[in-house]
Amino acid sequence: MAEELQVFGFWASPFSRRVELALKLKGVEYQHIEEDLPHNKSHLLLQYNPIHKKVPVLVHHGKPISESLVILEYIDEIWKNNPLLPQNPYERALARFWAKYIEDKVVVAMLKAAKAKIEDREKGLEEAGEALEPLEKELGSKRFFGGEKIGFVDVVGTVVAYWAPAIDEAVGIEMIGSDRFPNIKKWSEEVVNHGVVKQILPPKDKLVPYLRTVLSRN
Amino acid sequence: MAEELQVFGFWASPFSRRVELALKLKGVEYQHIEEDLPHNKSHLLLQYNPIHKKVPVLVHHGKPISESLVILEYIDEIWKNNPLLPQNPYERALARFWAKYIEDKVVVAMLKAAKAKIEDREKGLEEAGEALEPLEKELGSKRFFGGEKIGFVDVVGTVVAYWAPAIDEAVGIEMIGSDRFPNIKKWSEEVVNHGVVKQILPPKDKLVPYLRTVLSRN
């Protein structure tokens, strides 16, 4: 390996998968270290991420970085080819805004809807829909959030493009119907069929049963 | 004004005040537009931040940016003097990690403790204390998170240095006692006595009664 680079991840985690996607988009080689979650975390993971005790952790020349959005910024600063963030500062700010929006609002609403008890499900789905509306509008007729090329927001957004439909299937709900979110639907197709993205997506026939188990545990 | 630059803010908000602090640290002139929160938001605020409908919004040459951490990154990219983030990519990643930690963990725990009903207060204080522990450890004997000079994490951390004690006073709790958090205490003194920080802090005799009203509303 050219550089001493490791990703501590978990096969089903959209958060560690997006870090691996960023590295693959840049053509950077790394070692994947699979964690046995949730009950058998490695000593190294706990040592590298003592605060959150979570994947992903990127370890570069022995130095650990946690939090997937922070890691993506780091990757984009270290390996400058195929930039993930736009070059223009205003466009960069908008990309960071949407990445944060997906993380803080969309993912939270998605999980809430997926974990809702039957009687709260309708409200959960309504909130997930409300969280997705601004994404639908922002996408418009663009191929990717980043324009013609996959970029920062798309990498972060794989959780919506691939994991959301898998959650729908696992739990038997419909968060992203084509009638209400045609732009997100079309963009999701682009994302999941992207040659590099395909390499990091966990197989659906393994992911769906896994999500069903995890989401019903709560 | 040299540049057409506006900050939509609110006098008591640590989130808009930190944006103004960043601009002042860089010596950038701007126009402050005070919002009448929470019930009388301006049409311009709603137009510029239709998603979150919140302060702060930075408007630069007519283009709006929301979310204070995103705004701070933008400011640091546009005005390169007195950099807020370190220059080294790994140090930058750590600064972003701690800023995010303050935002996602410390602020949330602080507000939860402050708003807790009497019977939940002890638990709330315990959680706030747990959230503050890693900050105490990270600070160690450093003057600022940024080293000898005030930086990104300190700017974000003004919410801990100044607002946390104000909340303590308003609600009659003690989140940051000197026994448990001597480093945070010492750092807080440094921060609130910094010449530029002083310019953006709302007067305590106005802030404390305001916080008392807001926090007891819930």
Coordinates of C-alpha atoms in Angstrom, one line a residue:
Chain A
M1 CA 0.0 0.0 0.0
A2 CA 1.4 3.4 -1.1
E3 CA 0.1 5.1 2.0
E4 CA -0.6 3.8 5.4
L5 CA -4.3 4.2 5.4
Q6 CA -7.1 2.3 7.2
V7 CA -10.8 2.7 7.4
F8 CA -12.5 1.1 10.4
G9 CA -16.0 0.4 9.1
F10 CA -19.0 -1.9 9.1
W11 CA -20.4 -3.4 6.0
A12 CA -24.0 -2.1 6.5
S13 CA -23.1 1.4 7.7
P14 CA -23.9 4.2 5.2
F15 CA -21.5 6.4 7.2
S16 CA -18.4 4.2 6.8
R17 CA -19.4 3.2 3.3
R18 CA -19.4 6.9 2.2
V19 CA -15.8 7.3 3.5
E20 CA -14.7 4.3 1.4
L21 CA -16.6 5.8 -1.6
A22 CA -14.7 9.0 -1.3
L23 CA -11.4 7.2 -1.3
K24 CA -12.4 5.0 -4.2
L25 CA -13.5 8.1 -6.2
K26 CA -10.0 9.5 -5.7
G27 CA -8.4 6.2 -6.5
V28 CA -6.7 6.0 -3.1
E29 CA -5.9 2.5 -1.8
Y30 CA -6.7 1.7 1.8
Q31 CA -7.1 -1.2 4.2
H32 CA -10.7 -1.9 5.3
I33 CA -11.0 -3.1 8.8
E34 CA -14.4 -4.6 9.5
E35 CA -15.8 -4.1 13.0
D36 CA -18.1 -6.6 14.7
L37 CA -21.0 -4.2 15.7
P38 CA -22.7 -3.5 17.9
H39 CA -21.4 -5.7 20.7
N40 CA -17.8 -6.7 19.9
K41 CA -16.0 -3.5 19.0
S42 CA -12.2 -3.8 18.6
H43 CA -9.8 -2.3 21.1
L44 CA -8.4 -0.3 18.3
L45 CA -11.7 1.3 17.5
L46 CA -12.3 2.3 21.1
Q47 CA -8.8 3.6 21.3
Y48 CA -9.1 5.6 18.1
N49 CA -12.5 7.0 18.7
P50 CA -12.9 7.1 22.5
I51 CA -15.5 9.8 22.4
H52 CA -18.1 8.3 20.1
K53 CA -16.9 4.7 19.9
K54 CA -18.3 4.4 16.4
V55 CA -17.3 3.7 12.9
P56 CA -16.1 5.2 10.6
V57 CA -12.6 6.0 11.8
L58 CA -10.0 6.9 9.2
V59 CA -6.4 6.3 10.4
H60 CA -3.8 8.0 8.2
H61 CA -0.1 7.3 9.2
G62 CA -1.3 6.3 12.6
K63 CA -3.5 9.4 13.2
P64 CA -7.2 8.8 13.7
I65 CA -10.1 11.0 12.5
S66 CA -13.7 10.4 13.4
E67 CA -17.1 11.7 12.1
S68 CA -17.7 10.9 8.5
L69 CA -18.3 14.5 7.3
V70 CA -15.0 15.6 9.0
I71 CA -13.3 12.6 7.3
L72 CA -14.7 13.6 3.9
E73 CA -13.3 17.1 4.2
Y74 CA -9.9 15.7 5.2
I75 CA -9.8 13.3 2.3
D76 CA -10.7 16.1 -0.1
E77 CA -7.9 18.3 1.4
I78 CA -5.2 15.5 1.2
W79 CA -6.0 14.0 -2.2
K80 CA -6.8 16.9 -4.4
N81 CA -7.7 15.0 -7.6
N82 CA -11.4 14.5 -8.4
P83 CA -12.4 17.1 -5.9
L84 CA -15.6 16.3 -3.9
L85 CA -16.4 19.9 -2.8
P86 CA -16.7 22.6 -5.5
Q87 CA -13.8 25.0 -5.8
N88 CA -15.9 28.2 -5.5
P89 CA -16.3 29.2 -1.8
Y90 CA -20.0 29.9 -2.2
E91 CA -20.7 26.6 -3.9
R92 CA -18.6 24.9 -1.2
A93 CA -20.8 26.5 1.5
L94 CA -24.0 25.3 -0.2
A95 CA -22.6 21.7 -0.5
R96 CA -21.7 21.8 3.2
F97 CA -25.2 23.1 4.0
W98 CA -26.9 20.2 2.1
A99 CA -24.6 17.6 3.5
K100 CA -25.4 18.8 7.0
Y101 CA -29.1 19.0 6.1
I102 CA -29.1 15.3 5.0
E103 CA -27.2 14.3 8.1
D104 CA -29.1 16.3 10.7
K105 CA -32.6 16.3 9.2
V106 CA -33.2 13.7 6.6
V107 CA -31.3 10.8 8.3
V108 CA -32.9 11.5 11.6
A109 CA -36.4 11.7 10.1
M110 CA -35.8 8.5 8.1
L111 CA -34.8 6.6 11.2
K112 CA -37.6 7.9 13.2
A113 CA -40.2 6.9 10.6
A114 CA -38.6 3.4 10.3
K115 CA -38.6 2.8 14.0
A116 CA -42.0 4.3 14.7
K117 CA -44.6 2.0 16.3
I118 CA -47.6 1.4 14.1
E119 CA -49.7 4.2 15.6
D120 CA -46.9 6.7 15.1
R121 CA -46.0 5.6 11.6
E122 CA -48.1 8.0 9.7
K123 CA -46.7 11.0 11.6
G124 CA -43.2 9.6 11.1
L125 CA -43.7 9.2 7.3
E126 CA -45.1 12.7 7.1
E127 CA -42.0 14.1 8.8
A128 CA -39.7 12.1 6.6
G129 CA -41.6 13.5 3.6
E130 CA -41.2 17.0 4.9
A131 CA -37.5 16.5 5.4
L132 CA -37.1 15.2 1.8
E133 CA -39.1 18.0 0.2
P134 CA -36.2 20.5 0.2
L135 CA -33.9 17.9 -1.3
E136 CA -36.3 17.3 -4.1
K137 CA -36.5 21.0 -4.9
E138 CA -32.7 21.5 -4.6
L139 CA -32.1 18.6 -7.0
G140 CA -34.5 19.9 -9.7
S141 CA -33.4 18.4 -13.0
K142 CA -29.7 18.1 -12.0
R143 CA -28.1 14.8 -12.6
F144 CA -26.2 14.9 -9.3
F145 CA -26.2 17.5 -6.5
G146 CA -22.7 18.2 -7.7
G147 CA -23.9 18.8 -11.3
E148 CA -22.7 16.4 -14.0
K149 CA -20.2 14.7 -11.7
I150 CA -20.8 13.0 -8.4
G151 CA -19.7 15.2 -5.5
F152 CA -19.7 15.8 -1.8
V153 CA -23.5 15.9 -1.3
D154 CA -24.0 12.9 -3.5
V155 CA -21.4 10.9 -1.5
V156 CA -23.2 11.9 1.8
G157 CA -26.6 11.3 0.1
T158 CA -25.9 7.6 -0.7
V159 CA -27.7 7.1 2.6
V160 CA -30.9 8.4 0.9
A161 CA -30.3 6.9 -2.5
Y162 CA -29.6 3.4 -1.4
W163 CA -30.3 2.9 2.3
A164 CA -33.7 4.7 2.3
P165 CA -35.3 2.3 -0.3
A166 CA -33.7 -0.6 1.6
I167 CA -35.3 0.6 4.8
D168 CA -38.6 1.0 3.0
E169 CA -38.4 -2.6 1.9
A170 CA -37.2 -3.9 5.3
V171 CA -40.0 -2.2 7.3
G172 CA -42.7 -2.1 4.7
I173 CA -43.2 1.6 4.3
E174 CA -42.7 4.0 1.4
M175 CA -40.7 7.1 2.2
I176 CA -39.6 7.9 -1.3
G177 CA -42.5 7.3 -3.7
S178 CA -41.9 8.3 -7.4
D179 CA -45.1 10.4 -7.4
R180 CA -44.0 12.7 -4.7
F181 CA -40.2 12.6 -5.2
P182 CA -39.5 12.1 -8.9
N183 CA -36.2 14.0 -8.8
I184 CA -34.9 12.0 -5.8
K185 CA -36.0 8.8 -7.5
K186 CA -34.2 9.7 -10.7
W187 CA -31.1 10.9 -8.9
S188 CA -31.1 7.7 -6.7
E189 CA -30.9 5.6 -9.9
E190 CA -28.0 7.6 -11.2
V191 CA -26.2 7.3 -7.8
V192 CA -26.6 3.5 -7.3
N193 CA -25.7 2.8 -10.9
H194 CA -22.5 4.8 -10.8
G195 CA -19.6 2.5 -11.4
V196 CA -17.6 3.5 -8.3
V197 CA -20.7 3.7 -6.0
K198 CA -21.6 0.1 -6.9
Q199 CA -18.3 -1.1 -5.4
I200 CA -19.2 0.1 -1.9
L201 CA -22.9 -0.7 -1.7
P202 CA -23.7 -3.7 0.5
P203 CA -25.8 -6.4 -1.3
K204 CA -29.5 -5.6 -0.9
D205 CA -30.4 -9.3 -0.1
K206 CA -28.1 -9.1 2.9
L207 CA -28.8 -5.4 3.8
V208 CA -32.7 -5.6 3.9
P209 CA -32.9 -8.5 6.4
Y210 CA -30.2 -6.9 8.5
L211 CA -32.1 -3.6 8.6
R212 CA -35.3 -5.4 9.4
T213 CA -33.6 -6.9 12.5
V214 CA -31.9 -3.7 13.7
L215 CA -34.9 -1.4 13.2
S216 CA -37.4 -3.7 14.9
R217 CA -35.1 -4.0 17.9
N218 CA -36.0 -0.6 19.2
Chain B
M1 CA -18.9 49.5 3.6
A2 CA -16.1 47.9 1.5
E3 CA -18.0 44.8 0.8
E4 CA -21.7 44.2 0.7
L5 CA -22.0 42.0 3.7
Q6 CA -24.8 41.4 6.1
V7 CA -25.4 39.3 9.2
F8 CA -29.0 38.5 10.1
G9 CA -28.7 37.9 13.8
F10 CA -30.3 38.1 17.2
W11 CA -28.5 39.8 20.2
A12 CA -28.8 36.8 22.6
S13 CA -28.0 34.1 20.1
P14 CA -24.6 32.4 20.5
F15 CA -24.9 31.1 17.0
S16 CA -25.2 34.5 15.3
R17 CA -22.8 36.1 17.7
R18 CA -20.1 33.6 16.8
V19 CA -20.4 34.6 13.1
E20 CA -20.0 38.3 14.1
L21 CA -17.0 37.3 16.2
A22 CA -15.3 35.6 13.2
L23 CA -15.8 38.7 11.1
K24 CA -14.5 41.0 13.8
L25 CA -11.4 38.7 14.3
K26 CA -10.7 39.2 10.6
G27 CA -11.4 42.9 10.7
V28 CA -14.2 42.6 8.2
E29 CA -16.9 45.3 8.2
Y30 CA -20.5 44.1 8.0
Q31 CA -24.0 45.3 8.6
H32 CA -25.8 43.7 11.5
I33 CA -29.5 43.2 10.9
E34 CA -31.3 42.4 14.2
E35 CA -34.2 40.0 14.0
D36 CA -37.2 40.2 16.2
L37 CA -37.4 36.6 17.5
P38 CA -39.2 34.3 17.9
H39 CA -42.5 35.6 16.6
N40 CA -41.7 38.5 14.2
K41 CA -39.1 37.2 11.7
S42 CA -38.4 39.4 8.8
H43 CA -39.5 38.6 5.3
L44 CA -35.9 38.7 4.3
L45 CA -34.8 36.1 6.9
L46 CA -37.5 33.7 5.7
Q47 CA -36.5 34.4 2.1
Y48 CA -32.8 33.8 2.8
N49 CA -33.2 30.8 5.0
P50 CA -36.5 29.1 3.9
I51 CA -35.4 25.7 5.2
H52 CA -34.5 26.5 8.8
K53 CA -36.0 30.0 9.1
K54 CA -33.3 30.8 11.7
V55 CA -30.5 33.1 12.4
P56 CA -27.7 33.4 11.6
V57 CA -27.7 34.1 7.9
L58 CA -24.7 35.7 6.2
V59 CA -25.5 37.5 3.0
H60 CA -22.5 38.3 0.8
H61 CA -23.1 40.2 -2.4
G62 CA -26.7 39.2 -2.1
K63 CA -26.0 35.5 -1.7
P64 CA -27.2 33.9 1.5
I65 CA -25.5 31.2 3.6
S66 CA -27.1 29.5 6.6
E67 CA -25.8 27.3 9.5
S68 CA -23.2 29.0 11.6
L69 CA -20.5 26.3 11.2
V70 CA -20.9 26.5 7.4
I71 CA -20.7 30.3 7.6
L72 CA -17.5 30.1 9.6
E73 CA -15.9 27.9 7.0
Y74 CA -16.9 30.3 4.3
I75 CA -15.6 33.3 6.2
D76 CA -12.3 31.5 6.7
E77 CA -12.1 30.7 3.0
I78 CA -12.9 34.2 1.8
W79 CA -10.9 36.3 4.2
K80 CA -7.6 34.5 4.7
N81 CA -6.0 36.7 7.3
N82 CA -6.1 35.6 10.9
P83 CA -7.1 32.0 9.9
L84 CA -9.6 30.4 12.2
L85 CA -8.9 26.8 11.2
P86 CA -5.3 25.5 11.4
Q87 CA -3.4 25.2 8.1
N88 CA -2.4 21.5 8.6
P89 CA -5.1 19.2 7.3
Y90 CA -5.0 16.8 10.3
E91 CA -5.2 19.7 12.7
R92 CA -8.1 21.1 10.7
A93 CA -9.9 17.8 11.0
L94 CA -9.5 17.8 14.7
A95 CA -10.8 21.4 14.9
R96 CA -13.8 20.4 12.9
F97 CA -14.3 17.4 15.1
W98 CA -14.4 19.5 18.3
A99 CA -16.6 22.2 16.8
K100 CA -19.1 19.5 15.8
Y101 CA -18.8 17.9 19.2
I102 CA -19.6 21.2 20.9
E103 CA -22.6 21.7 18.6
D104 CA -24.1 18.2 18.6
K105 CA -23.3 17.0 22.1
V106 CA -22.4 19.8 24.5
V107 CA -25.0 22.4 23.4
V108 CA -27.7 19.8 23.3
A109 CA -26.8 18.4 26.8
M110 CA -26.6 22.0 28.2
L111 CA -30.1 22.9 26.9
K112 CA -31.5 19.6 28.1
A113 CA -30.1 20.2 31.6
A114 CA -31.4 23.8 31.6
K115 CA -34.9 22.9 30.5
A116 CA -35.2 19.8 32.7
K117 CA -38.0 19.7 35.2
I118 CA -36.9 19.5 38.8
E119 CA -37.2 15.8 39.0
D120 CA -35.0 15.3 35.8
R121 CA -32.5 17.9 36.7
E122 CA -29.9 15.7 38.4
K123 CA -29.9 13.4 35.4
G124 CA -29.7 16.4 33.0
L125 CA -26.7 17.8 34.9
E126 CA -25.0 14.4 34.9
E127 CA -25.3 14.2 31.1
A128 CA -24.1 17.8 30.7
G129 CA -21.1 16.9 32.8
E130 CA -20.4 13.8 30.7
A131 CA -20.6 15.9 27.6
L132 CA -18.1 18.4 29.0
E133 CA -15.5 15.9 30.2
P134 CA -13.9 15.3 26.8
L135 CA -13.6 19.1 26.3
E136 CA -11.9 19.4 29.7
K137 CA -9.4 16.7 28.7
E138 CA -8.8 18.1 25.2
L139 CA -8.1 21.6 26.6
G140 CA -5.6 20.4 29.1
S141 CA -3.3 23.3 30.0
K142 CA -3.7 25.0 26.6
R143 CA -4.7 28.6 26.6
F144 CA -7.1 28.2 23.7
F145 CA -8.3 25.2 21.8
G146 CA -6.4 26.8 18.9
G147 CA -3.2 27.1 21.1
E148 CA -1.9 30.5 21.9
K149 CA -4.3 32.3 19.6
I150 CA -8.1 32.1 19.5
G151 CA -9.3 29.8 16.7
F152 CA -12.3 27.9 15.2
V153 CA -13.1 25.8 18.2
D154 CA -12.9 28.8 20.6
V155 CA -15.2 30.8 18.4
V156 CA -17.7 28.0 18.3
G157 CA -17.0 27.4 22.0
T158 CA -18.1 30.9 23.1
V159 CA -21.5 29.2 23.7
V160 CA -19.8 27.2 26.5
A161 CA -17.5 30.0 27.8
Y162 CA -20.1 32.7 28.2
W163 CA -23.6 31.3 27.6
A164 CA -23.2 28.2 29.9
P165 CA -22.5 30.3 33.0
A166 CA -25.3 32.6 32.0
I167 CA -27.6 29.7 31.8
D168 CA -26.4 28.4 35.2
E169 CA -27.2 31.8 36.7
A170 CA -30.6 32.1 35.0
V171 CA -31.8 28.6 36.0
G172 CA -30.0 28.2 39.3
I173 CA -27.8 25.2 38.4
E174 CA -24.1 24.6 38.1
M175 CA -22.9 22.9 34.9
I176 CA -19.4 24.2 35.0
G177 CA -18.0 24.1 38.5
S178 CA -14.4 25.0 39.0
D179 CA -13.7 21.8 40.9
R180 CA -14.7 19.4 38.1
F181 CA -13.8 21.5 35.1
P182 CA -10.8 23.7 36.0
N183 CA -9.5 23.8 32.5
I184 CA -12.8 24.9 31.0
K185 CA -13.1 27.5 33.8
K186 CA -9.7 28.9 33.0
W187 CA -10.2 28.9 29.3
S188 CA -13.6 30.5 29.7
E189 CA -11.9 33.4 31.5
E190 CA -9.4 33.8 28.6
V191 CA -12.2 33.7 26.0
V192 CA -14.6 36.2 27.6
N193 CA -11.8 38.6 28.4
H194 CA -10.4 38.5 24.9
G195 CA -10.6 42.0 23.4
V196 CA -12.5 41.1 20.3
V197 CA -14.8 38.5 22.0
K198 CA -15.9 41.2 24.5
Q199 CA -17.3 43.2 21.6
I200 CA -19.8 40.6 20.6
L201 CA -21.0 39.3 24.1
P202 CA -24.4 40.5 25.0
P203 CA -24.5 42.2 28.5
K204 CA -25.0 39.6 31.2
D205 CA -27.6 41.7 33.1
K206 CA -29.8 41.6 30.0
L207 CA -28.9 38.0 28.9
V208 CA -29.6 36.2 32.2
P209 CA -33.2 37.4 32.6
Y210 CA -33.8 36.7 28.9
L211 CA -32.5 33.1 29.2
R212 CA -34.6 32.7 32.4
T213 CA -37.7 33.5 30.5
V214 CA -36.9 31.5 27.4
L215 CA -35.8 28.4 29.3
S216 CA -38.7 28.3 31.6
R217 CA -41.1 28.5 28.7
N218 CA -40.7 24.9 27.8

